[in-house]
Short mmCIF file of C-alpha atoms in Angstrom, two decimals:
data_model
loop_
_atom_site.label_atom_id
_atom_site.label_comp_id
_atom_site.label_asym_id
_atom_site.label_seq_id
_atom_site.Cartn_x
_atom_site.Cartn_y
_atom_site.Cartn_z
CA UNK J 672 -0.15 0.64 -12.70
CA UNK J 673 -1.80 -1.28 -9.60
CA UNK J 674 -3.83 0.73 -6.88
CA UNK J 675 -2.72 0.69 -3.77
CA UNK J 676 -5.33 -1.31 -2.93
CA UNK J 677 -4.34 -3.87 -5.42
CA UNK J 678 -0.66 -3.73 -4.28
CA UNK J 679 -1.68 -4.68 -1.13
CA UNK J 680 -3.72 -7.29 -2.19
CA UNK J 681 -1.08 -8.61 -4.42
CA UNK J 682 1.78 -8.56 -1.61
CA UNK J 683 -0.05 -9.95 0.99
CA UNK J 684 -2.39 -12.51 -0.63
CA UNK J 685 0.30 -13.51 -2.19
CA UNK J 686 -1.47 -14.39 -6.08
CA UNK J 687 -4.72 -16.20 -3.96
CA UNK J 688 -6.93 -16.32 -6.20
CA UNK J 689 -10.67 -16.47 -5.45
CA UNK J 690 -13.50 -15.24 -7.50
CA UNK J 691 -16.89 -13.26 -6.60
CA UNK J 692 -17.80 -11.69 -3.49
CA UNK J 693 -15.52 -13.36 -1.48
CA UNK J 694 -12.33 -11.79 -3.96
CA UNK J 695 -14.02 -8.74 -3.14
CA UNK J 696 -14.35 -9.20 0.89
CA UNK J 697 -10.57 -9.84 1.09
CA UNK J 698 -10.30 -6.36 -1.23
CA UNK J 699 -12.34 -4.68 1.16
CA UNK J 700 -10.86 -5.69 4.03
CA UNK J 701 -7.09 -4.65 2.78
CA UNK J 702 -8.60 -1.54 1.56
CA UNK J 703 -10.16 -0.14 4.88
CA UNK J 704 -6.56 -0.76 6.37
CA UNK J 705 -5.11 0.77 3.78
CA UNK J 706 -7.58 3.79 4.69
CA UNK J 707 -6.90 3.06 8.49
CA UNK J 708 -3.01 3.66 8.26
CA UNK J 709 -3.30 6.82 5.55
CA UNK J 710 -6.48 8.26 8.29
CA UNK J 711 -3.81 7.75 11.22
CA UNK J 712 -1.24 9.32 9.72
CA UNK J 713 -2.92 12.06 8.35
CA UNK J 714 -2.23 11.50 5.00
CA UNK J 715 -5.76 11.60 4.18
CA UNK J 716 -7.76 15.36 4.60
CA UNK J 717 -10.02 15.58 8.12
CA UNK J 718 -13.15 16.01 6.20
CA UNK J 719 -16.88 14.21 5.69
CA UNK J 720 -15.71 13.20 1.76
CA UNK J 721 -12.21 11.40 3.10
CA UNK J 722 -14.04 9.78 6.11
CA UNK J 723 -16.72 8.43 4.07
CA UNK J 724 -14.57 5.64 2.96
CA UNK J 725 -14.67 4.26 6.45
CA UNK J 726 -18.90 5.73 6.98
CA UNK J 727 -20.06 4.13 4.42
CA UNK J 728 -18.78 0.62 4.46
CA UNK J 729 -20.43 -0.63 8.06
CA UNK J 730 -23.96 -1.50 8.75
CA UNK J 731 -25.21 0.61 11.47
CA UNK J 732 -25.89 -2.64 13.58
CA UNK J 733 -22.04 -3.34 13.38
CA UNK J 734 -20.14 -4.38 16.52
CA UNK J 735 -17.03 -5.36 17.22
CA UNK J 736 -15.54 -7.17 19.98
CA UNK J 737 -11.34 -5.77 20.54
CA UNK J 738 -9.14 -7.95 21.57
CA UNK J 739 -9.75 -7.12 25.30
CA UNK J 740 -13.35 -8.79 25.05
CA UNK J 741 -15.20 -5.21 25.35
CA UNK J 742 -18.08 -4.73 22.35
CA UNK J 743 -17.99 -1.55 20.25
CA UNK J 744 -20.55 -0.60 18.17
CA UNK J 745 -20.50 1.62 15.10
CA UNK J 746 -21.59 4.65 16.70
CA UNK J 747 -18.39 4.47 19.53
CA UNK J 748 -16.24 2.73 16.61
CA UNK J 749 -17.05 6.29 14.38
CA UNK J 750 -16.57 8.87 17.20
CA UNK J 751 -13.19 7.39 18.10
CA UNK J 752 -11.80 7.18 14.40
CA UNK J 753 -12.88 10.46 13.57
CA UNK J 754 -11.20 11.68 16.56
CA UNK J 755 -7.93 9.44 15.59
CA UNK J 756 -7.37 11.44 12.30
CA UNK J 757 -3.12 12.23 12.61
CA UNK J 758 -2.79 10.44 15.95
CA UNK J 759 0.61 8.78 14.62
CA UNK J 760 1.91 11.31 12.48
CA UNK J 761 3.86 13.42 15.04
CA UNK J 762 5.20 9.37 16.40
CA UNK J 763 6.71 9.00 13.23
CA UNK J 764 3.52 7.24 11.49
CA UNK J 765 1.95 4.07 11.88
CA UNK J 766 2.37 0.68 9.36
CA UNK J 767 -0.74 -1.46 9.20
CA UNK J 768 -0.98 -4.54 7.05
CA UNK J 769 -2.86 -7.58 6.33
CA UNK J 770 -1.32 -11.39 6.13
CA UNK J 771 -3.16 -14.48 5.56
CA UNK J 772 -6.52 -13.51 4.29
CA UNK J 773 -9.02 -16.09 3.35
CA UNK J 774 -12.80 -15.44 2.25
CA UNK J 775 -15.38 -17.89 2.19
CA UNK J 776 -19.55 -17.82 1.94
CA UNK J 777 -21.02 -18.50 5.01
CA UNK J 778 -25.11 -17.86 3.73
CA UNK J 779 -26.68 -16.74 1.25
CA UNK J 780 -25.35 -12.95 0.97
CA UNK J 781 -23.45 -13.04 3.54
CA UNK J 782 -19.26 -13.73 4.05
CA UNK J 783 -16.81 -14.38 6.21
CA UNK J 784 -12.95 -13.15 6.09
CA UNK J 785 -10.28 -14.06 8.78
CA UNK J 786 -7.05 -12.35 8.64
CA UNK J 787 -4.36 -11.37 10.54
CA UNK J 788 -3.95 -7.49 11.04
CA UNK J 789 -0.19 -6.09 11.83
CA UNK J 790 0.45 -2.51 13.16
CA UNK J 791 3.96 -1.40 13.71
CA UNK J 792 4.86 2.04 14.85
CA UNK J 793 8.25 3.51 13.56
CA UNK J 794 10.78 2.30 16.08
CA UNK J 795 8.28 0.08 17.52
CA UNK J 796 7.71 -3.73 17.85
CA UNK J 797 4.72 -4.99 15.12
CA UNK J 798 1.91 -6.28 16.99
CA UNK J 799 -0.75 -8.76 15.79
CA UNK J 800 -4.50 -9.76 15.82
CA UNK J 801 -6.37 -12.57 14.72
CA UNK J 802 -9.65 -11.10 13.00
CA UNK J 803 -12.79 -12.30 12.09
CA UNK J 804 -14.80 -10.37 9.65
CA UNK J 805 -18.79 -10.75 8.56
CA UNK J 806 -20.01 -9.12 5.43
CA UNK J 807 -23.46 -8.96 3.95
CA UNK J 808 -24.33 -7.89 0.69
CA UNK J 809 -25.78 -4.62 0.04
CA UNK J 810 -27.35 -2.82 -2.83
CA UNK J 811 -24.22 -0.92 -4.62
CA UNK J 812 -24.04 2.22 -3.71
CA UNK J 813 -20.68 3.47 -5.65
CA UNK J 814 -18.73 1.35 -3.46
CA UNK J 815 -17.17 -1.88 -3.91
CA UNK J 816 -19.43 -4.92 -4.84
CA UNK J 817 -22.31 -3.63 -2.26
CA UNK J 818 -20.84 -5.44 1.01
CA UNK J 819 -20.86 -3.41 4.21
CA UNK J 820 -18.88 -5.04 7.62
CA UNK J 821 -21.61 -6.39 10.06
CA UNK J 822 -18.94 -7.79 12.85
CA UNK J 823 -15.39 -8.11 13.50
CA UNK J 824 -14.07 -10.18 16.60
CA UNK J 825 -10.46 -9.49 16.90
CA UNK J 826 -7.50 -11.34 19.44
CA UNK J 827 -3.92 -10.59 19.74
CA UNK J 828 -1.14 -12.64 18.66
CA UNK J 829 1.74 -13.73 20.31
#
């Protein structure tokens, strides 16, 4: 039986295949989502062991620009999420998934992944982004072929 995880990556990359660390950027990247939507809708347990999934995957120099243009960095990013835990289970719960991934080595140890990232609340209209994610390589650590998310610059779809 597939993960969920793999599910994901099977339904939405559609058979892509790509081998190495970028096979395993385009994992990670479903996989956080994956985490995003289960964290939002509080299937996931409010505590440091479930949250680490998201913790432990960013660089502390992370940042993120939204779609509006503002910068986040991790330490605003974390403080927000954690705070987010069940914030669309009493709307019904939230759907978040991935389309159109596509990995590629940019440097040595480092990656690139642009995807598009749909969220649809129940009863709602799906809305899309445009992201851009940068990975670097990192010692493993228990987690996923040692990449952690260094950037993400994100802009909404029509």
């Amino acid at each position: 039986k597939l993960s969920r995880v793999d599910e994901h990556l099977h339904d939405f990359i559609q058979g892509r295949v790509q081998l190495g660390l970028e096979q395993a950027a385009v994992k990670e990247v479903v996989g956080l989502h994956v985490f995003f939507q289960e964290w939002f809708n509080g299937e996931l347990p409010d505590t440091d062991e479930a949250f680490a999934r998201f913790n432990d995957s960013f660089a502390e120099d992370f940042q993120m620009v939204v779609p509006s243009g503002n910068t986040v960095l991790f330490s605003g990013l974390k403080q927000s999420l954690r705070a987010a835990h069940g914030r669309d289970k009493t709307r019904g719960g939230i759907r978040i998934w991935i389309e159109n991934a596509a990995a590629r080595k940019i440097s040595p140890g480092a990656y690139m992944v642009q995807y598009q990232e749909w969220q649809q609340l129940v009863g709602a209209e799906k809305k899309g982004r445009i992201s851009t994610a940068i990975f670097r390589e990192k010692p493993s650590e228990g987690r996923d072929a040692g990449l952690e998310w260094v950037g993400v610059h994100e802009t909404w779809l029509p």
